[in-house]
Short mmCIF file of C-alpha atoms in Angstrom, two decimals:
data_model
loop_
_atom_site.label_atom_id
_atom_site.label_comp_id
_atom_site.label_asym_id
_atom_site.label_seq_id
_atom_site.Cartn_x
_atom_site.Cartn_y
_atom_site.Cartn_z
CA MET M 1 23.90 -8.57 122.04
CA GLU M 2 22.72 -10.35 125.18
CA ILE M 3 20.16 -7.60 125.80
CA LEU M 4 18.89 -7.87 122.21
CA PHE M 5 18.65 -11.66 122.50
CA SER M 6 16.76 -11.38 125.78
CA PHE M 7 14.35 -8.85 124.29
CA ALA M 8 13.76 -11.03 121.21
CA PHE M 9 13.15 -14.06 123.42
CA PHE M 10 10.73 -12.08 125.58
CA LEU M 11 8.93 -10.75 122.51
CA GLY M 12 8.64 -14.23 121.00
CA SER M 13 7.34 -15.64 124.27
CA ALA M 14 4.81 -12.83 124.59
CA GLN M 15 3.59 -13.38 121.03
CA ALA M 16 3.24 -17.12 121.67
CA ALA M 17 1.30 -16.41 124.86
CA ASP M 18 -1.01 -14.04 122.96
CA LEU M 19 -1.66 -16.72 120.33
CA ASN M 20 -2.37 -19.33 123.00
CA ASP M 21 -4.78 -16.94 124.71
CA ALA M 22 -6.54 -16.27 121.40
CA VAL M 23 -6.91 -20.01 120.74
CA GLN M 24 -8.26 -20.56 124.25
CA GLN M 25 -10.79 -17.78 123.70
CA ALA M 26 -11.89 -19.45 120.47
CA VAL M 27 -12.37 -22.78 122.26
CA GLU M 28 -14.39 -21.13 125.04
CA ARG M 29 -16.50 -19.33 122.43
CA ASP M 30 -17.23 -22.43 120.34
CA PHE M 31 -17.64 -24.89 123.21
CA ASP M 32 -19.29 -22.67 125.80
CA SER M 33 -21.93 -25.28 126.66
CA GLU M 34 -19.49 -28.19 126.85
CA PRO M 35 -16.71 -28.55 129.48
CA PHE M 36 -13.81 -29.31 127.13
CA SER M 37 -10.13 -28.76 127.93
CA VAL M 38 -7.09 -28.84 125.64
CA TRP M 39 -5.14 -32.11 125.71
CA SER M 40 -2.80 -31.43 122.77
CA MET M 41 -2.22 -28.48 120.46
CA ALA M 42 -0.03 -27.58 117.50
CA MET M 43 0.37 -24.29 115.69
CA GLY M 44 1.63 -23.62 112.18
CA ASP M 45 0.70 -22.07 108.85
CA LEU M 46 -1.80 -24.62 107.53
CA ASN M 47 -3.21 -22.59 104.61
CA ARG M 48 0.12 -20.87 103.83
CA ASP M 49 -1.13 -17.31 104.26
CA GLY M 50 1.66 -16.33 106.64
CA LEU M 51 -0.56 -16.50 109.74
CA SER M 52 -0.55 -19.02 112.57
CA ASP M 53 -3.29 -21.64 112.54
CA ALA M 54 -4.09 -24.16 115.27
CA ALA M 55 -5.01 -27.83 115.60
CA LEU M 56 -6.29 -29.15 118.92
CA ILE M 57 -7.46 -32.29 120.66
CA LEU M 58 -10.13 -31.36 123.20
CA VAL M 59 -11.29 -33.71 125.93
CA GLY M 60 -14.30 -33.64 128.21
CA ARG M 61 -15.09 -35.29 131.51
CA GLN M 62 -14.98 -39.07 131.77
CA THR M 63 -18.45 -40.60 132.01
CA ASP M 64 -19.96 -44.08 132.12
CA PHE M 65 -20.24 -43.82 128.34
CA GLY M 66 -16.61 -42.88 127.71
CA ARG M 67 -14.64 -39.67 127.34
CA PRO M 68 -15.83 -36.97 124.91
CA GLU M 69 -13.10 -35.93 122.48
CA ARG M 70 -12.98 -33.51 119.56
CA PHE M 71 -10.32 -32.82 116.96
CA VAL M 72 -10.65 -29.15 115.98
CA VAL M 73 -8.80 -26.99 113.46
CA TYR M 74 -8.75 -23.18 113.55
CA LEU M 75 -7.47 -20.69 110.98
CA GLY M 76 -5.83 -17.53 112.24
CA THR M 77 -6.90 -14.11 110.97
CA ALA M 78 -5.00 -10.86 110.48
CA GLN M 79 -7.00 -9.42 113.41
CA GLY M 80 -5.52 -12.02 115.77
CA ARG M 81 -8.72 -14.03 116.00
CA PHE M 82 -9.06 -17.78 115.35
CA ASP M 83 -12.03 -18.99 113.30
CA GLN M 84 -13.06 -22.62 113.36
CA LEU M 85 -12.44 -24.39 110.06
CA SER M 86 -13.59 -27.90 110.94
CA ARG M 87 -14.19 -30.24 113.84
CA SER M 88 -14.74 -33.94 114.28
CA ALA M 89 -17.54 -35.73 116.02
CA GLN M 90 -16.24 -38.18 118.63
CA PHE M 91 -12.50 -38.67 118.14
CA CYS M 92 -10.38 -41.73 118.89
CA GLU M 93 -10.15 -41.93 122.72
CA VAL M 94 -6.53 -43.08 122.73
CA ARG M 95 -5.11 -44.35 125.96
CA ASP M 96 -1.73 -42.66 126.25
CA PHE M 97 -0.95 -39.73 123.97
CA TYR M 98 -1.80 -37.45 121.08
CA GLU M 99 0.88 -35.50 119.20
CA LEU M 100 -0.13 -32.94 116.58
CA GLU M 101 1.92 -31.31 113.85
CA ILE M 102 0.98 -28.82 111.14
CA ARG M 103 3.22 -29.23 108.11
CA GLU M 104 2.99 -28.62 104.35
CA GLY M 105 -0.74 -28.02 104.24
CA SER M 106 -1.62 -30.99 106.44
CA VAL M 107 -2.29 -31.79 110.08
CA PHE M 108 -0.62 -34.97 111.33
CA VAL M 109 -2.26 -36.66 114.32
CA ASN M 110 -0.03 -39.21 116.06
CA MET M 111 -1.79 -41.25 118.72
CA GLY M 112 -0.67 -44.28 120.60
CA HIS M 113 -0.28 -46.83 123.33
CA THR M 114 3.12 -46.89 125.01
CA VAL M 115 2.65 -49.14 128.05
CA GLY M 116 4.15 -52.62 127.73
CA GLU M 117 4.88 -54.55 124.55
CA PRO M 118 4.25 -53.88 121.77
CA ILE M 119 4.37 -50.10 121.49
CA ARG M 120 1.62 -49.16 119.05
CA SER M 121 0.94 -45.87 117.32
CA THR M 122 -1.20 -44.62 114.45
CA THR M 123 -0.58 -41.41 112.53
CA LEU M 124 -3.39 -39.88 110.49
CA GLN M 125 -2.73 -37.19 107.88
CA PHE M 126 -5.53 -34.72 107.19
CA ARG M 127 -4.85 -32.38 104.26
CA LEU M 128 -6.52 -29.01 103.79
CA GLU M 129 -8.97 -28.91 100.86
CA GLN M 130 -9.65 -25.32 99.90
CA GLY M 131 -12.63 -26.08 97.66
CA VAL M 132 -14.69 -27.58 100.47
CA SER M 133 -13.23 -25.61 103.41
CA ASP M 134 -12.41 -28.81 105.25
CA LEU M 135 -9.63 -31.31 105.77
CA ARG M 136 -9.54 -34.71 104.08
CA LEU M 137 -8.00 -37.87 105.48
CA ILE M 138 -5.30 -38.81 102.95
CA GLY M 139 -2.95 -41.07 104.90
CA GLU M 140 -2.70 -43.55 107.75
CA GLU M 141 0.42 -45.16 109.17
CA TYR M 142 0.27 -47.89 111.79
CA LEU M 143 3.44 -48.85 113.68
CA GLU M 144 3.92 -51.76 116.05
CA GLU M 145 7.30 -52.19 117.74
CA TYR M 146 8.59 -55.05 119.88
CA SER M 147 11.85 -53.87 121.42
CA LEU M 148 12.55 -57.13 123.29
CA ILE M 149 12.61 -59.22 120.11
CA ASP M 150 13.65 -56.47 117.67
CA SER M 151 10.58 -56.68 115.46
CA VAL M 152 8.70 -53.88 113.69
CA PHE M 153 5.40 -54.09 111.80
CA ARG M 154 4.24 -51.17 109.66
CA GLY M 155 1.08 -50.53 107.67
CA SER M 156 0.85 -47.49 105.39
CA ILE M 157 -2.40 -46.50 103.66
CA ASN M 158 -2.76 -43.87 100.92
CA TYR M 159 -6.43 -42.86 101.03
CA LEU M 160 -6.15 -41.01 97.70
CA THR M 161 -4.79 -43.87 95.60
CA GLY M 162 -6.01 -46.81 97.70
CA LYS M 163 -2.51 -48.26 97.88
CA ALA M 164 -1.74 -50.12 101.13
CA VAL M 165 1.74 -51.36 102.02
CA TYR M 166 2.32 -53.75 104.94
CA SER M 167 5.73 -54.87 106.15
CA ARG M 168 7.50 -56.60 109.00
CA ALA M 169 11.21 -56.59 109.77
CA ASN M 170 12.80 -58.88 112.35
CA ASP M 171 15.76 -61.25 112.81
CA LEU M 172 14.51 -63.43 109.94
CA GLY M 173 14.57 -60.56 107.45
CA ARG M 174 11.89 -58.36 105.94
CA LYS M 175 8.55 -59.12 104.30
CA GLU M 176 6.43 -56.59 102.42
CA VAL M 177 3.09 -56.94 100.66
CA THR M 178 0.99 -54.43 98.73
CA ARG M 179 -2.77 -54.32 98.43
CA ARG M 180 -5.23 -52.09 96.56
CA LEU M 181 -8.22 -50.87 98.52
CA ARG M 182 -11.37 -49.01 97.48
CA LEU M 183 -11.72 -46.18 99.95
CA PRO M 184 -14.35 -43.44 100.28
CA ALA M 185 -13.45 -39.78 100.76
CA ILE M 186 -13.33 -39.03 104.49
CA HIS M 187 -13.38 -35.45 105.77
CA LEU M 188 -12.76 -34.10 109.25
CA ARG M 189 -16.11 -32.33 109.64
CA GLY M 190 -18.33 -34.80 111.47
CA PHE M 191 -15.68 -37.55 111.41
CA ASP M 192 -16.65 -40.15 114.04
CA CYS M 193 -13.62 -42.21 115.00
CA SER M 194 -15.76 -44.65 116.97
CA HIS M 195 -17.35 -45.76 113.67
CA TRP M 196 -14.15 -45.58 111.59
CA ARG M 197 -12.15 -48.74 110.92
CA SER M 198 -8.38 -48.44 110.89
CA LEU M 199 -6.77 -50.27 107.97
CA GLY M 200 -3.18 -50.11 109.20
CA SER M 201 -3.28 -53.68 110.52
CA GLU M 202 -5.77 -55.09 108.01
CA VAL M 203 -3.06 -57.48 106.77
CA VAL M 204 -1.00 -59.32 109.39
CA ILE M 205 2.57 -60.48 108.85
CA ASP M 206 3.53 -62.71 111.75
CA GLU M 207 6.96 -63.28 113.30
CA SER M 208 7.68 -66.11 110.85
CA LEU M 209 7.02 -63.57 108.06
CA MET M 210 3.89 -65.41 106.97
CA VAL M 211 1.05 -63.25 105.61
CA LYS M 212 -2.41 -63.61 107.16
CA GLU M 213 -5.57 -61.82 106.02
#
């Protein structure tokens, strides 16, 4: 049994290494004129065809004009190759981290600032749209946590319905407000985060639970 387990572990590790190599080859192929490296990567079955797909955050060299970043999604093929589905223009240049997850036909991009108070993070949900061979931004969640005073602010935006829910919970209780927004369709291909306005903190609920807009 131990030998079988060791062999299965080795086989799984080898397969994962092969997939990583194939993704790296795809990046080198598609970005051969640009010195990008992989900051964060997730693998999963995005289009539910039983094959591994990949989502990546690529970063370039820091310059006087900032740091080039791209959010790229690849679909795996039966031949073991990865073909680019979509890629952003300049992405969000977060300070501390990106975390990616492929789940239920969507790619979730969690990005944040974790130094000092408050701890802030934003999660964007891009869902695969088969008809246009691209991913569409369908959700945004902004989270702001103050551990020293036990206070949490949250803003959740549904880009399909336009419903926005903002809430704060602290020692005084909990306050929640809902707004309706008119939002355009936003797709990953060509998405420029430097010209995109986050709506997760569009409404402010302060520590006294007063609403400010």
